[in-house]
Coordinates of C-alpha atoms and ligand atoms in Angstrom, one line a residue:
X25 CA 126.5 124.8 125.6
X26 CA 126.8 127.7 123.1
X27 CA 127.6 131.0 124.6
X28 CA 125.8 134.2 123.3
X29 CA 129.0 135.1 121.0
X30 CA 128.0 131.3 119.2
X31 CA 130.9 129.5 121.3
X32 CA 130.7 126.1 122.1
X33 CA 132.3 125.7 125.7
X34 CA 132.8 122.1 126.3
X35 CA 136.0 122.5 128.5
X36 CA 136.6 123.1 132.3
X37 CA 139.5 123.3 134.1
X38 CA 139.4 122.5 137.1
X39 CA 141.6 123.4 140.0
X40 CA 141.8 121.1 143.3
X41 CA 144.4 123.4 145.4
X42 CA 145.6 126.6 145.6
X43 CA 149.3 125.0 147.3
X44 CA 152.2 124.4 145.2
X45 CA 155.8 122.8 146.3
X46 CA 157.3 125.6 144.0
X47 CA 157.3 129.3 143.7
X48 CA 158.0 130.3 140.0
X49 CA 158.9 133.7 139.7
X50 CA 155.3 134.9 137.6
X51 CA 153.1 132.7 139.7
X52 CA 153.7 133.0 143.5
X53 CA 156.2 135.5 145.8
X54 CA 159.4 133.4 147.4
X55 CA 157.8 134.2 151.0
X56 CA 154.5 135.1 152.6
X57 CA 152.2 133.4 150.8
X58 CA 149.0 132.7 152.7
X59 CA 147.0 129.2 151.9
X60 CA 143.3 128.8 152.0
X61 CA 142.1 126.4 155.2
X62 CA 141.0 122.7 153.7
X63 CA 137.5 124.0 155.0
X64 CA 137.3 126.7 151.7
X65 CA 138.4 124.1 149.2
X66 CA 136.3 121.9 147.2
X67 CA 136.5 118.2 148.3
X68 CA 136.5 115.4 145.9
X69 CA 132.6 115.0 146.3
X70 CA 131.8 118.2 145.6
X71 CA 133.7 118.2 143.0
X72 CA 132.5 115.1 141.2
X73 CA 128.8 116.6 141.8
X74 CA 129.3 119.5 140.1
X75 CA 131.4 117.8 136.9
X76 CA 127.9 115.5 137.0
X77 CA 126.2 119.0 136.2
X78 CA 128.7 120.1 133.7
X79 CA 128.9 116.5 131.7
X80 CA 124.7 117.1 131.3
X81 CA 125.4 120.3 130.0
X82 CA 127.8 119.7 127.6
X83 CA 131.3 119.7 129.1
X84 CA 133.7 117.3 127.5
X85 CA 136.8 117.6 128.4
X86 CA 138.6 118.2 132.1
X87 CA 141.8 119.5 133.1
X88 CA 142.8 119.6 136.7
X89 CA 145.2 121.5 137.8
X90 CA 146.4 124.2 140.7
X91 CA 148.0 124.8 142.7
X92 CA 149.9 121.5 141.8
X93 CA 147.5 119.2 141.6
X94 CA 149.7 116.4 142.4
X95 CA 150.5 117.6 146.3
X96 CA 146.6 116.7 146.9
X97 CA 146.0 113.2 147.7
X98 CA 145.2 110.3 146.5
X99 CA 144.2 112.3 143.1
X100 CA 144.2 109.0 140.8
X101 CA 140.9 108.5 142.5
X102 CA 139.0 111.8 141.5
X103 CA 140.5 111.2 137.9
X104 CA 138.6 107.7 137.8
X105 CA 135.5 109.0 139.1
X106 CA 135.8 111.7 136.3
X107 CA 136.2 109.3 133.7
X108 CA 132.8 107.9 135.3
X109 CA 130.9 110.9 134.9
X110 CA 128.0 111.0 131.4
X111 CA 129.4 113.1 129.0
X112 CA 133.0 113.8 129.9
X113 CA 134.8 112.0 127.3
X114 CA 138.4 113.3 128.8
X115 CA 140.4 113.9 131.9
X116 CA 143.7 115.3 131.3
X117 CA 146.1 117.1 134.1
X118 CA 148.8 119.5 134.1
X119 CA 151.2 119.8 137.2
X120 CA 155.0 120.6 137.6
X121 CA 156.6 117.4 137.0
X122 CA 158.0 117.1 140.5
X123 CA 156.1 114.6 142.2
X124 CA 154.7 112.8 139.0
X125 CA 156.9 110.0 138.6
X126 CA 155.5 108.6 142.1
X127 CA 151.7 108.8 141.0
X128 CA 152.1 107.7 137.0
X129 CA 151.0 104.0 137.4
X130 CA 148.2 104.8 139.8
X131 CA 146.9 108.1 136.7
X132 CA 147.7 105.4 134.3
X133 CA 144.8 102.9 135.7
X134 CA 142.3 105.3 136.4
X135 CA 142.3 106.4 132.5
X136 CA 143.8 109.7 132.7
X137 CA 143.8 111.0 129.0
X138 CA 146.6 113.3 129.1
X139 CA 149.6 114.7 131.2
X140 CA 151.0 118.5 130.8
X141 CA 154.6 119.0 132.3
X142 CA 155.5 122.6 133.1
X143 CA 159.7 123.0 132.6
X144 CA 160.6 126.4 131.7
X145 CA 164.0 125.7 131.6
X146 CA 166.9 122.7 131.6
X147 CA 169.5 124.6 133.1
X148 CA 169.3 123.1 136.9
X149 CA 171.1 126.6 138.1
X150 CA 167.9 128.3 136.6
X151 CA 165.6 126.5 137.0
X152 CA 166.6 126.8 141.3
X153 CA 166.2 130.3 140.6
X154 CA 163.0 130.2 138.4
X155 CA 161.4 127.8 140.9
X156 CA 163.0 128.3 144.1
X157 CA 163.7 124.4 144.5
X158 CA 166.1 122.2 143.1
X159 CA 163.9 119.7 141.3
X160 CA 165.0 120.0 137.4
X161 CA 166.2 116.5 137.8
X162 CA 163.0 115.2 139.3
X163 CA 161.2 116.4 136.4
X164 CA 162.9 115.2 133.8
X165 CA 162.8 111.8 135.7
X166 CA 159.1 112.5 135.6
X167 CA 159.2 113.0 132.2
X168 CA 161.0 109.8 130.9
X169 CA 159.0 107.7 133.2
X170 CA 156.1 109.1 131.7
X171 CA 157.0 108.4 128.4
X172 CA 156.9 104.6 129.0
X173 CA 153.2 105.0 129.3
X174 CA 152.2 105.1 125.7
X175 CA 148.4 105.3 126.7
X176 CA 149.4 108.8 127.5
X177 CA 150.5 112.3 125.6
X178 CA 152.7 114.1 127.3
X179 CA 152.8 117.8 126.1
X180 CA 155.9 120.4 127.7
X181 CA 154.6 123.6 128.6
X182 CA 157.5 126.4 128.6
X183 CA 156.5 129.8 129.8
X184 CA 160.2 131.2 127.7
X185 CA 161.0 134.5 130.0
X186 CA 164.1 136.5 128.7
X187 CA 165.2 136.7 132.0
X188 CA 165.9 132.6 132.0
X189 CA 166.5 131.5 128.5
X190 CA 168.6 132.7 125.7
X191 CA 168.5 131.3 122.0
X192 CA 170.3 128.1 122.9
X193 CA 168.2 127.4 126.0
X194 CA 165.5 127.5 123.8
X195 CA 166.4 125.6 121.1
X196 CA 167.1 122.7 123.9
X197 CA 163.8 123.2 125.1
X198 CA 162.5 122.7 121.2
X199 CA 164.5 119.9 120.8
X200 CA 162.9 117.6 124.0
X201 CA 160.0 116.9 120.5
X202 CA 162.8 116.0 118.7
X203 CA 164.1 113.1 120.7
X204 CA 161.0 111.7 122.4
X205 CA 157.6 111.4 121.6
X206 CA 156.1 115.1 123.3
X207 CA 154.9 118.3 121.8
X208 CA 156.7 120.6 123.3
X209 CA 154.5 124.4 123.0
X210 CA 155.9 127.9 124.3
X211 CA 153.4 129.4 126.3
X212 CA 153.0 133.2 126.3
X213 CA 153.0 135.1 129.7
X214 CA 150.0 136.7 130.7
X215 CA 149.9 139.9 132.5
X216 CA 148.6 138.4 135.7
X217 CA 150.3 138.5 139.4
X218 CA 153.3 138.4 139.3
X219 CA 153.1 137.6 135.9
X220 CA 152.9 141.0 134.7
X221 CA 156.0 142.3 135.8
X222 CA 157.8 139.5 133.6
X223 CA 158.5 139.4 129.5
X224 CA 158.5 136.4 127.4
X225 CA 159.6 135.8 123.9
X226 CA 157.6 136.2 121.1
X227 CA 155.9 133.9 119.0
X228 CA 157.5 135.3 116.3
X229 CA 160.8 135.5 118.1
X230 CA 161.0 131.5 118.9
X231 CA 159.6 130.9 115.1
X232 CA 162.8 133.0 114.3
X233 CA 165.3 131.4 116.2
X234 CA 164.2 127.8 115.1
X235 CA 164.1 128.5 111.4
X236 CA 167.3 129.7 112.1
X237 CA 168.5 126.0 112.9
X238 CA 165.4 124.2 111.0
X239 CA 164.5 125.4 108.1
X240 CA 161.9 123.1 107.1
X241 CA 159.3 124.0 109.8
X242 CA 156.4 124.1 108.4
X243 CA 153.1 124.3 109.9
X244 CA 150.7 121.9 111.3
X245 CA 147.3 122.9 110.4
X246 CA 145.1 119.6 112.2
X247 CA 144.5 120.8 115.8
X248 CA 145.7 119.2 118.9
X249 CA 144.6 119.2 122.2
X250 CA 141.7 121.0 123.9
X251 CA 142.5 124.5 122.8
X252 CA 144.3 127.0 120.9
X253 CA 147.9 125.9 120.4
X254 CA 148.9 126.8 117.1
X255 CA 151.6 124.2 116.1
X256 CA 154.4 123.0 113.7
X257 CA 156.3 120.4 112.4
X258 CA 159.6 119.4 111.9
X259 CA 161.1 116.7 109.9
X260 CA 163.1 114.3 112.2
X261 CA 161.1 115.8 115.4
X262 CA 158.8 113.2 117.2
X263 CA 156.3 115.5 118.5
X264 CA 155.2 118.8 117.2
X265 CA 156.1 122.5 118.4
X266 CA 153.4 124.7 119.4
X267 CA 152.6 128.3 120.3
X268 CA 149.6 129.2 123.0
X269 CA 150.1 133.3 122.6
X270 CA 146.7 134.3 124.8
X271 CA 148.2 138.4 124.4
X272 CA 149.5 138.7 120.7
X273 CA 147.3 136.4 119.2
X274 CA 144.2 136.8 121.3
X275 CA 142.1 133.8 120.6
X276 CA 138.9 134.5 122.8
X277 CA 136.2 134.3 119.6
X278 CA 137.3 130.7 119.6
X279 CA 137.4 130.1 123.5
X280 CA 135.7 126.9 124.5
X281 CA 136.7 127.1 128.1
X282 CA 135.5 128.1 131.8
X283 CA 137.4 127.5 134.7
X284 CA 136.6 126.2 138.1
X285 CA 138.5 127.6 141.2
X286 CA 139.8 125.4 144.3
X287 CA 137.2 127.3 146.3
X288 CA 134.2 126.5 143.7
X289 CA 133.7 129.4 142.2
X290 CA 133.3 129.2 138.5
X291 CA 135.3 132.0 136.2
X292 CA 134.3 132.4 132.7
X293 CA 136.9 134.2 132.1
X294 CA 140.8 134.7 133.0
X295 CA 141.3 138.3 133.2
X296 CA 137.5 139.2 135.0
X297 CA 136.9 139.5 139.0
X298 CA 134.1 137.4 140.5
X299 CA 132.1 134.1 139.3
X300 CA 129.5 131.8 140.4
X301 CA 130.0 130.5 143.5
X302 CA 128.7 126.7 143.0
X303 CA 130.5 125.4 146.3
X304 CA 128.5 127.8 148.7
X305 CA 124.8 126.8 146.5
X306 CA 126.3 123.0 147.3
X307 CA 126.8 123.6 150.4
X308 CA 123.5 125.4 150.7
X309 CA 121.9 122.4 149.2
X310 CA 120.8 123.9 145.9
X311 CA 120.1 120.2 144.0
X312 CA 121.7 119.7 140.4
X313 CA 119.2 121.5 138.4
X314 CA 119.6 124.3 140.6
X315 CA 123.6 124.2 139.9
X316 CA 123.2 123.4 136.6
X317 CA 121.1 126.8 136.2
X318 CA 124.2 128.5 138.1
X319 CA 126.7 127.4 135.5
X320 CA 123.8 128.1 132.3
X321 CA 123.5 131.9 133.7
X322 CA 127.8 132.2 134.4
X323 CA 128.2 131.0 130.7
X324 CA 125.5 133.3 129.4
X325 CA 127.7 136.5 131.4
X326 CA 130.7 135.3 129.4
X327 CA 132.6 138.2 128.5
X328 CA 133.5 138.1 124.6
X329 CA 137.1 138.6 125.6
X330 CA 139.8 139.4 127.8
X331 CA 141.0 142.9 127.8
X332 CA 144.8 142.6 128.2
X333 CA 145.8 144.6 125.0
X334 CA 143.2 147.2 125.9
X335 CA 142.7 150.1 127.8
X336 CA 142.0 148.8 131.6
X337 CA 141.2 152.1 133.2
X338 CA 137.9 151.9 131.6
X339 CA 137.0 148.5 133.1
X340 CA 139.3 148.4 136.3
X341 CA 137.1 147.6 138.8
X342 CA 136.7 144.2 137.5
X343 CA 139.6 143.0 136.7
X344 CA 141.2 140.3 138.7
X345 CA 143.7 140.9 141.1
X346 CA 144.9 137.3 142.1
X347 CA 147.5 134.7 140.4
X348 CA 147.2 132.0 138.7
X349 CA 147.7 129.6 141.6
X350 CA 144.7 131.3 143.2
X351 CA 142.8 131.1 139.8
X352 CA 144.2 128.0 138.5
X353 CA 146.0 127.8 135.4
Ligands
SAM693 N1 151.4 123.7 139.1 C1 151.0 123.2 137.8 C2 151.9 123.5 136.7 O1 152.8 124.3 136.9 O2 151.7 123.0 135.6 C3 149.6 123.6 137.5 C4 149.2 125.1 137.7 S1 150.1 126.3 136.9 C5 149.3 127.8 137.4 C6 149.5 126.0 135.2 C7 150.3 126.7 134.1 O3 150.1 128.1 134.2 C8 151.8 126.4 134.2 O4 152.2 125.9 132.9 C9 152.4 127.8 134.3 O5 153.6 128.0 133.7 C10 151.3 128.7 133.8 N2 151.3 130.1 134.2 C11 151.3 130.5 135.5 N3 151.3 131.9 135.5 C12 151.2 132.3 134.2 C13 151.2 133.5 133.5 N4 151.1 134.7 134.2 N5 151.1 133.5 132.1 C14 151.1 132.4 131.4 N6 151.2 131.2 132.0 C15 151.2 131.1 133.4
SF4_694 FE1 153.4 126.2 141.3 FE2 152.6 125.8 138.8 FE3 152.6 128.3 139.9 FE4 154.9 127.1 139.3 S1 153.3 127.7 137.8 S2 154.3 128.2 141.3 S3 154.5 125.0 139.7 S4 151.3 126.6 140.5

């Protein structure tokens, strides 16, 4: 599918809860958070039949993710009924690590392409704080287990606030590529929930403080990955470092992606209000060609970026209001 700015979007991500066993800071408030009911919340049916529409139209790849994904159940099955789908060539996930270790063997045999581990810190007193739970352990459990699985890349994804890491922090984070085979990438915040009451470093900042201790980084022009990570190498390092920077180096006139909410609604964009809602026209028994037109008309709308650097008063009333959790990430 080529949008009308001449984008291909072959990429969905795909969220299957709006729940989560943590509460980091810039996604979701300690207290008081309010769940959807299971009744509002795609099933794995529903899900599948709508993928079946997006693999006809050109959708390649798949990431699920949340919520954390992994407190659904059984999700090893919807992964191998993705890989089953015409057209989707990948089915990758992202979750927090916690409860991955448990569910790797069962991801590994249904084909799963690709695991991203959210750690924003290896400090165990901070990441309590970040997280609200005292898990850093598990994850990193998660994370070695993982490795054994050579059939699967593991990338780190680091959200590096100021309030949680300082230079060294960081340079610990980098060096996780060093000793195993991971990219590790440092993930920008977006002003989003609670999001935008948070700072992160700079790309420029983190480039800084690891050419302070490794000269020789150099970049890595190849891509990796289904989207925009700008990356780098470094002699001796296993993996790669990369950079997703969604604010200071807006990348939207390369953006291959929509997104699918737990509740079905399909987003075209991160920042915008509103979307198709394909689980209420399944429910209402539109058939495929009647979704498929759905998604054909939401991709057309795609807006030709997100305004985050630009004045909001002048678009306010659709911007959105929720969190990542609630969007999916
Ligand atoms: N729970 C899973 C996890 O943490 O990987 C999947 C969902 S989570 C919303 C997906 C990713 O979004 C995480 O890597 C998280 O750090 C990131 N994220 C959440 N809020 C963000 C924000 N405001 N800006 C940038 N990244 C954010
Ligand atoms: Fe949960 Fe992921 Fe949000 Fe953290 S970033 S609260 S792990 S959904």
């Amino acid at each position: 599918m080529i949008d009308k700015y001449n984008r291909e979007i072959d990429y969905v991500r795909i969220s299957i809860t709006d729940r989560c066993n943590l509460r980091c800071v810039y996604c979701m408030p300690k207290e008081g958070v309010t769940f959807l009911p299971h009744s509002a919340i795609m099933t794995y049916e529903e899900i599948v039949t709508i993928a079946e529409c997006f693999g006809e139209l050109g959708i390649r790849k798949i990431k699920l993710t949340g919520g954390e994904p992994l407190i659904r159940k059984d999700v090893s099955s919807l992964v191998g009924k993705l890989k089953q789908v015409n057209g989707i060539e990948k089915v990758t996930l992202t979750t927090n690590g916690i409860y991955l270790e448990e569910h790797l063997e069962a991801l590994a045999k249904a084909g799963i392409d690709g695991i991203n581990i959210s750690l924003d810190t290896l400090d165990q007193n901070k990441f309590i704080e970040l997280t609200g739970f005292d898990g850093l352990l598990k994850v990193r459990n998660s994370i070695d287990k993982a490795l054994a699985y050579q059939s699967i890349p593991i990338k780190i994804n680091c959200v590096p606030l100021r309030q949680f890491n300082d230079r060294n922090s960081l340079l610990s984070l980098a060096a996780l590529a060093k000793n195993a085979k991971l990219h590790v990438r440092f993930i920008e915040i977006m002003p989003l929930g609670y999001g935008k009451n948070m700072e992160s470093y700079s790309e420029q900042e983190i480039l800084d403080i690891l050419g302070s201790s490794y000269s020789e980084l150099e970049p890595y022009i190849k891509s990796l990955g289904n989207g925009p990570g700008r990356y780098y190498n470094i002699p001796g390092f296993q993996g790669k470092i990369g950079f997703i920077s969604a604010v200071s180096h807006e990348f939207c006139s390369s953006c291959n992606r929509v997104r699918l909410t737990s509740t079905g609604i399909l987003k075209t964009c991160l920042q915008y209000s509103g979307g198709m809602d394909l689980k209420v026209a399944l429910r209402e028994g539109s058939s495929k060609e009647e979704l498929k037109n759905i998604i054909k008309k939401a991709i057309d709308r795609k807006p030709e970026s997100h305004v985050f650097t630009k004045d909001r008063q002048t678009i306010a009333e659709t911007l959105e209001e929720k969190g990542m959790s609630q969007i999916g990430g």
